[in-house]
mmCIF file of C-alpha atoms in Angstrom:
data_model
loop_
_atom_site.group_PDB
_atom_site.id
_atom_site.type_symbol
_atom_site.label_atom_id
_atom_site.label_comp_id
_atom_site.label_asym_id
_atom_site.label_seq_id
_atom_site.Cartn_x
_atom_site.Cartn_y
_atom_site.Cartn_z
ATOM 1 C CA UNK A 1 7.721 -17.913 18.232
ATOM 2 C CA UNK A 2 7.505 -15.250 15.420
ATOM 3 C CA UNK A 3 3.736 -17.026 14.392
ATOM 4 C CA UNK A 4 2.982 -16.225 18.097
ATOM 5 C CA UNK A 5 3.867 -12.837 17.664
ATOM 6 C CA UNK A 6 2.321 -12.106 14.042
ATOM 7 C CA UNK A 7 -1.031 -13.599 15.768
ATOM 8 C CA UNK A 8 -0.692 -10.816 18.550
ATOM 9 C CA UNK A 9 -0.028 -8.168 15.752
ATOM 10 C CA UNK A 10 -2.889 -9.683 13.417
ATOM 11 C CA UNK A 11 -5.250 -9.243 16.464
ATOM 12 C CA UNK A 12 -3.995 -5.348 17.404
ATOM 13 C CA UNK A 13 -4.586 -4.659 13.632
ATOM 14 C CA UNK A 14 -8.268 -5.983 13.532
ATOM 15 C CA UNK A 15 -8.926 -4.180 16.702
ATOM 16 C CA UNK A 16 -7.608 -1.267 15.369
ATOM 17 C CA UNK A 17 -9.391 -1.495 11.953
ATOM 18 C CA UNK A 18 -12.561 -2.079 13.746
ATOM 19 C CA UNK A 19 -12.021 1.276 16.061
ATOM 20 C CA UNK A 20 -11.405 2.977 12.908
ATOM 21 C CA UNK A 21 -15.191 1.607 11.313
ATOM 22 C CA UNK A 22 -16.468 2.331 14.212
ATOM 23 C CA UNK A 23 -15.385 5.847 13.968
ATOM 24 C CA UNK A 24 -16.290 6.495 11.020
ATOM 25 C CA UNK A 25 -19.693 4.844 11.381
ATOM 26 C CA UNK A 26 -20.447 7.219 14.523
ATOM 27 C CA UNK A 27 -19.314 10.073 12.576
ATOM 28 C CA UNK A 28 -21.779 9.684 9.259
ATOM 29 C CA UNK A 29 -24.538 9.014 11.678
ATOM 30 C CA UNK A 30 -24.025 12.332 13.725
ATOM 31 C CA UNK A 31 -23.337 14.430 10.768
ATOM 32 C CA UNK A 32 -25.615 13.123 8.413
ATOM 33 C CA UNK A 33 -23.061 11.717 5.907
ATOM 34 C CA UNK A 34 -21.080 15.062 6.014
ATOM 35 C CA UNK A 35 -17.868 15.567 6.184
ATOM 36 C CA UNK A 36 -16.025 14.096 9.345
ATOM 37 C CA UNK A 37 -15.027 16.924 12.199
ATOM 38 C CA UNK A 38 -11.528 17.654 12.454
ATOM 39 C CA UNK A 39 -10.955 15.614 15.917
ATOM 40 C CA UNK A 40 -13.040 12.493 14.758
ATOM 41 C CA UNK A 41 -10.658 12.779 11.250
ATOM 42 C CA UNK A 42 -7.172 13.082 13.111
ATOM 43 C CA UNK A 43 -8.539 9.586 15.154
ATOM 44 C CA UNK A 44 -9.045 7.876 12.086
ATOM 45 C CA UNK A 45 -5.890 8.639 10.835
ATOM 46 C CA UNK A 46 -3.967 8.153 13.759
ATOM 47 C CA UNK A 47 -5.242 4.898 14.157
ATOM 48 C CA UNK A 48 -4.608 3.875 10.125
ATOM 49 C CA UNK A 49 -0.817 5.160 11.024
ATOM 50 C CA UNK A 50 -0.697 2.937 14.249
ATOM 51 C CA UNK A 51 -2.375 0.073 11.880
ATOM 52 C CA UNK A 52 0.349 0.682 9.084
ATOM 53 C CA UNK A 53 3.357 0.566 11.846
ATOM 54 C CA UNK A 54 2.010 -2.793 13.265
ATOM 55 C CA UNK A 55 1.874 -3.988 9.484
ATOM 56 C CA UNK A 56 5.141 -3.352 8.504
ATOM 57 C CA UNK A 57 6.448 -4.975 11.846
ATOM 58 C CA UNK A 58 4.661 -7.940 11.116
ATOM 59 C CA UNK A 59 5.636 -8.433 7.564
ATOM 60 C CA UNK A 60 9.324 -7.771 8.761
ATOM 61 C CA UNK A 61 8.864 -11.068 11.422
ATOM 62 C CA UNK A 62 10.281 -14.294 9.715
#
């Protein structure tokens, strides 16, 4: 059951890692490889906590 689980996580975590490319991506094109805006940087981050979190919870599964 836990490989069920760690599949569900693994899939969050790409999802999540994409959104976070994605971002930044949108971000270099509309600022012409400047520095990200303050709302666009506390996404990514958010997102690379959220990504952490669901890490840790899957390396905890057996």
């Amino acid at each position: 059951m836990s490989a069920f689980w760690k599949a569900q996580l693994q899939e969050i975590i790409d999802i999540s890692r994409d959104r976070i490319q994605r971002l930044e991506a949108a971000e270099l094109i509309r600022a012409g490889n400047a520095a990200p805006v303050d709302e666009t940087k506390r996404k990514i981050e958010a997102e690379m906590k959220v990504v952490a979190r669901l890490q840790q919870t899957m390396d905890a599964l057996p």
